[in-house]
PDB file of C-alpha atoms in Angstrom:
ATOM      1  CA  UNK Y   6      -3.414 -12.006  10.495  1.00 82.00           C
ATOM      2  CA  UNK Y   7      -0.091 -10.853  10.973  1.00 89.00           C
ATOM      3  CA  UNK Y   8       0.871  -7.152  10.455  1.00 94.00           C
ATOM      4  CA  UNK Y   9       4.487  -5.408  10.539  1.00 96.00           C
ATOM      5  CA  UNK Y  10       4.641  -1.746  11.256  1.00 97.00           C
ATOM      6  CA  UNK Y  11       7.997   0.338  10.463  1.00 98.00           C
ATOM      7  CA  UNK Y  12       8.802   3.485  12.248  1.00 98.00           C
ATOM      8  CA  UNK Y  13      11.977   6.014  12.748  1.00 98.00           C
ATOM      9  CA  UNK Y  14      13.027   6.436   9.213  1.00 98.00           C
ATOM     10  CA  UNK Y  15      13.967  10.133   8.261  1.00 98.00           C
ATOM     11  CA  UNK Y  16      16.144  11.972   6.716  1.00 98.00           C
ATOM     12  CA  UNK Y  17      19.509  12.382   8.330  1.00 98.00           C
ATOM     13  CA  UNK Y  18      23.096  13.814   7.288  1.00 98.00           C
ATOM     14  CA  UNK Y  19      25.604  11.602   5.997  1.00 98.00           C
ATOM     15  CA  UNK Y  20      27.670  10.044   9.299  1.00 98.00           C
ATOM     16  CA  UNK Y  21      24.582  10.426  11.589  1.00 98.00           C
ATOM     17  CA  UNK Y  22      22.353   7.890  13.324  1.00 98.00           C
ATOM     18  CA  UNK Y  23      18.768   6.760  12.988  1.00 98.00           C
ATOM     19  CA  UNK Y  24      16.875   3.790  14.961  1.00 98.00           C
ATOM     20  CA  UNK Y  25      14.610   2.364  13.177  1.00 98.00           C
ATOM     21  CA  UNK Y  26      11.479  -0.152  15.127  1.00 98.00           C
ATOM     22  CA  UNK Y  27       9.440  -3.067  13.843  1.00 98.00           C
ATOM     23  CA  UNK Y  28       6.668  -3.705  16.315  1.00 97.00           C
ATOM     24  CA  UNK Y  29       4.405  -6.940  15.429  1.00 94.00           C
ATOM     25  CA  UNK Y  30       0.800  -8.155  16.132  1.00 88.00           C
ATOM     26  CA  UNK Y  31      -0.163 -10.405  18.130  1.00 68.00           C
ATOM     27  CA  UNK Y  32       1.613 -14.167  19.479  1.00 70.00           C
ATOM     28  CA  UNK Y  33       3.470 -13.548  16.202  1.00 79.00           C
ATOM     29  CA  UNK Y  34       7.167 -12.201  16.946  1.00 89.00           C
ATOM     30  CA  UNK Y  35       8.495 -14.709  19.408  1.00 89.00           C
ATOM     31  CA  UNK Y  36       9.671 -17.926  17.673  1.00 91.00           C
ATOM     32  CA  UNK Y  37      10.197 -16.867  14.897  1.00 95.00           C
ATOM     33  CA  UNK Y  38      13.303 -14.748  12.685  1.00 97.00           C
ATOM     34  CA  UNK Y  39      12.875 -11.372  11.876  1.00 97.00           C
ATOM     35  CA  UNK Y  40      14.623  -9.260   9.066  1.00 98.00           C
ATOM     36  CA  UNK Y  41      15.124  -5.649   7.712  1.00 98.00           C
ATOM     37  CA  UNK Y  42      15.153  -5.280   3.659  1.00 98.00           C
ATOM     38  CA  UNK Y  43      15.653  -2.232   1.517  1.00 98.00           C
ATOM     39  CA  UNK Y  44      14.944  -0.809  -1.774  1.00 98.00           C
ATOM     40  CA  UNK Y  45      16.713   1.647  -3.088  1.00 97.00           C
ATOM     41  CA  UNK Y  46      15.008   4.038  -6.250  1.00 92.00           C
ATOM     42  CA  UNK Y  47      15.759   1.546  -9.280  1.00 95.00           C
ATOM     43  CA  UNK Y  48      16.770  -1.424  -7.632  1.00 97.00           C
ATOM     44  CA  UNK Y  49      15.815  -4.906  -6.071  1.00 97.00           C
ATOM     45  CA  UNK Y  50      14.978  -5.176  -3.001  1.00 97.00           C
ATOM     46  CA  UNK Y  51      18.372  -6.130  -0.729  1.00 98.00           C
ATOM     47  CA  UNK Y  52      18.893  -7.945   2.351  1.00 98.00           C
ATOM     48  CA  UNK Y  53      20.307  -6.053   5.445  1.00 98.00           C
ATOM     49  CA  UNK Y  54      19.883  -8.173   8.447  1.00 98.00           C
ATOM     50  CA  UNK Y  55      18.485 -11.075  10.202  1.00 98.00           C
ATOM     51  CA  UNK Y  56      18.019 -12.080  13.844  1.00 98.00           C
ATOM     52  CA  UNK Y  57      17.212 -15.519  15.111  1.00 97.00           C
ATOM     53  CA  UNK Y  58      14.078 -15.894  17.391  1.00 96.00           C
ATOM     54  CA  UNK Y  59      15.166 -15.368  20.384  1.00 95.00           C
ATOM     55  CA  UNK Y  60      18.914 -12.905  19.547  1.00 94.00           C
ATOM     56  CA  UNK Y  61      21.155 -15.471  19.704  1.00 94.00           C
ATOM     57  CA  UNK Y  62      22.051 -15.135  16.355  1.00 97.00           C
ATOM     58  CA  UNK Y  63      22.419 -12.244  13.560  1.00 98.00           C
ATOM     59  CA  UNK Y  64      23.484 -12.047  10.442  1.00 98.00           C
ATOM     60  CA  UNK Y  65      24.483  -9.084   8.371  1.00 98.00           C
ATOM     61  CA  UNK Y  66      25.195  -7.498   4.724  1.00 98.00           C
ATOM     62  CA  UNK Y  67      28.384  -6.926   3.946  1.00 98.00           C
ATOM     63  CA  UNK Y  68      27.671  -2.882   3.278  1.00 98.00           C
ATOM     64  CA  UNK Y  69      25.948  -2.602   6.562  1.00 98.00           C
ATOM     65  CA  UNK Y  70      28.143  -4.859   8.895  1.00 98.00           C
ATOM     66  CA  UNK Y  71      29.923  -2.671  11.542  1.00 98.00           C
ATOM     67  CA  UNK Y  72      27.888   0.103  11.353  1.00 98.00           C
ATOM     68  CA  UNK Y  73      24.256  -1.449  11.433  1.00 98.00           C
ATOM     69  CA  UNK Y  74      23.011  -3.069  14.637  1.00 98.00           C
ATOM     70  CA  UNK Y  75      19.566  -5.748  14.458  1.00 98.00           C
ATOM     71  CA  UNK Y  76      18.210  -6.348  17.890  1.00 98.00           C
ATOM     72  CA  UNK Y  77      14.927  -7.551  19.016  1.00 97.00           C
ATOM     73  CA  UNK Y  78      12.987  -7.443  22.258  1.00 96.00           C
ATOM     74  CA  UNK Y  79      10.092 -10.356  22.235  1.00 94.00           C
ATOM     75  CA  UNK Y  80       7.797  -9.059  25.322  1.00 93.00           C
ATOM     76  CA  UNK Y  81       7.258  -6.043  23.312  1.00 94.00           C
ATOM     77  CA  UNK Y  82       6.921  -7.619  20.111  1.00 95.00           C
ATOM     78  CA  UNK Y  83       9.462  -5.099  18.631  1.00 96.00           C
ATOM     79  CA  UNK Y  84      12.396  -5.558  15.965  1.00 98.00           C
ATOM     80  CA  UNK Y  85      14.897  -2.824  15.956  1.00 98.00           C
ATOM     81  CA  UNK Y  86      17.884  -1.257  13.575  1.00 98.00           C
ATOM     82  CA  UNK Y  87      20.321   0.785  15.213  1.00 98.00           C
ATOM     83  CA  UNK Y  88      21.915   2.521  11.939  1.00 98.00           C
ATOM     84  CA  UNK Y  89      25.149   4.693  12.917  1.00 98.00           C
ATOM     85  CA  UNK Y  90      27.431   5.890  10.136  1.00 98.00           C
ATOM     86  CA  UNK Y  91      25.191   6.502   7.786  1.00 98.00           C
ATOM     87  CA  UNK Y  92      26.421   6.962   4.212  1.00 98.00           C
ATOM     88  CA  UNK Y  93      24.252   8.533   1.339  1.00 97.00           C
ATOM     89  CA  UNK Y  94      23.903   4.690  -0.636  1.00 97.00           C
ATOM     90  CA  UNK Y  95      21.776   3.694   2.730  1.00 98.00           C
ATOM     91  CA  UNK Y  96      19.123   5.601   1.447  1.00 98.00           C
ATOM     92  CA  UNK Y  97      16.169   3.589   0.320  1.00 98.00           C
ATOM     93  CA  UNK Y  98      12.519   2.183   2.042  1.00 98.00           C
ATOM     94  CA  UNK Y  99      13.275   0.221   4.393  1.00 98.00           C
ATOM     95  CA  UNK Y 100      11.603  -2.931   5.228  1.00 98.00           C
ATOM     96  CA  UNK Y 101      10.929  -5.170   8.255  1.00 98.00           C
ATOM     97  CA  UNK Y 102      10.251  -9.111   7.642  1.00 97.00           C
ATOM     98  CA  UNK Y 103       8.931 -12.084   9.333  1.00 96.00           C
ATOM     99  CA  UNK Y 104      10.321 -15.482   8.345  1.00 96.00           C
ATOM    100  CA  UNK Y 105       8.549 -18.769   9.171  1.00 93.00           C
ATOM    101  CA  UNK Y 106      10.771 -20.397  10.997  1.00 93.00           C
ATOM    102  CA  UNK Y 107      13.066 -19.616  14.249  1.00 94.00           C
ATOM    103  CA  UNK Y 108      15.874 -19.163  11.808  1.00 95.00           C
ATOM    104  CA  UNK Y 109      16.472 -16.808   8.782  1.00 93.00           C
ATOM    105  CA  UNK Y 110      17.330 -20.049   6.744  1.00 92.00           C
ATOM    106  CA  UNK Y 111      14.350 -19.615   4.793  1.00 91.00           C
ATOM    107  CA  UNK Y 112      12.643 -16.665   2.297  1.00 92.00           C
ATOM    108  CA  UNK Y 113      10.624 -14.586   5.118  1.00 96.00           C
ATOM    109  CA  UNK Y 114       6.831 -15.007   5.217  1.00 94.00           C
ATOM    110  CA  UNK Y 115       5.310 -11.657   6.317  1.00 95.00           C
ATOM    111  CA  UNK Y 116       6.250  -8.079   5.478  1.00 97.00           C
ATOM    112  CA  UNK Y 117       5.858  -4.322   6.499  1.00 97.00           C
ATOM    113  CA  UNK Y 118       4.842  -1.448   4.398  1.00 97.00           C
ATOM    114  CA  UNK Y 119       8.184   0.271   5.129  1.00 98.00           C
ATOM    115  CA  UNK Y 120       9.942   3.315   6.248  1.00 98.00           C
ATOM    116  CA  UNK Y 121      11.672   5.750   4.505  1.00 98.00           C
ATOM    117  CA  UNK Y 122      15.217   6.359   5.159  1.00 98.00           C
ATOM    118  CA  UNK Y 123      17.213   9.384   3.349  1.00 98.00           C
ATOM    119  CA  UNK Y 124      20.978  10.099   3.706  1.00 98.00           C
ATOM    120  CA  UNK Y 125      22.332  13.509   2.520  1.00 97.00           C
ATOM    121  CA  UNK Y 126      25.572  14.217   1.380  1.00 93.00           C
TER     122      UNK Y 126
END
């Protein structure tokens, strides 16, 4: 069985930071992509960013590219976001993903229960 479990969301002021973690169960991280996934109140969920199996490659929305950062660590099992510049339309749960495959070339597999992230104005 493979579980996801989000942590570090908050709430934070507009232009501040948050890091949010992913950590994994099991022989279940390494090999395979990751992702993070929000939903905002009222909308679909939305793709943030990917990360190949082993951080060679990432890939990244265009709302979130410059300021969000997807890294992964695979002896820990743990997926992180570093989120910097945070703007008020970040808000939403955030989600952490497993696809089935080393590469994010696919719809992912496996998901977390989330973590809330608020932005104030």
């Amino acid at each position: 069985q493979v579980q996801l479990v989000e942590s570090g969301g908050g709430v934070v002021q507009a232009g501040g930071s948050l890091r949010l973690s992913c950590v994994t169960s099991g022989r279940t991280f390494a090999g395979y992509a990751m992702g993070w996934f929000r939903q905002a109140p009222g909308k679909k969920r939305e793709f943030v960013a990917a990360i190949d199996w082993n951080g060679g490659m990432t890939n990244y929305a265009t709302s979130v590219k410059g300021r969000f950062t997807i890294s992964r660590d695979n002896p820990k099992n743990t997926m992180y976001l570093q989120m910097n510049s945070l703007k008020p339309e970040d808000t939403a749960l955030y989600y952490c993903a497993r696809y089935s495959d080393m590469y994010y070339n696919t719809d992912p597999t496996y998901w977390g229960q989330g973590t809330q992230v608020t932005v104030s104005s």
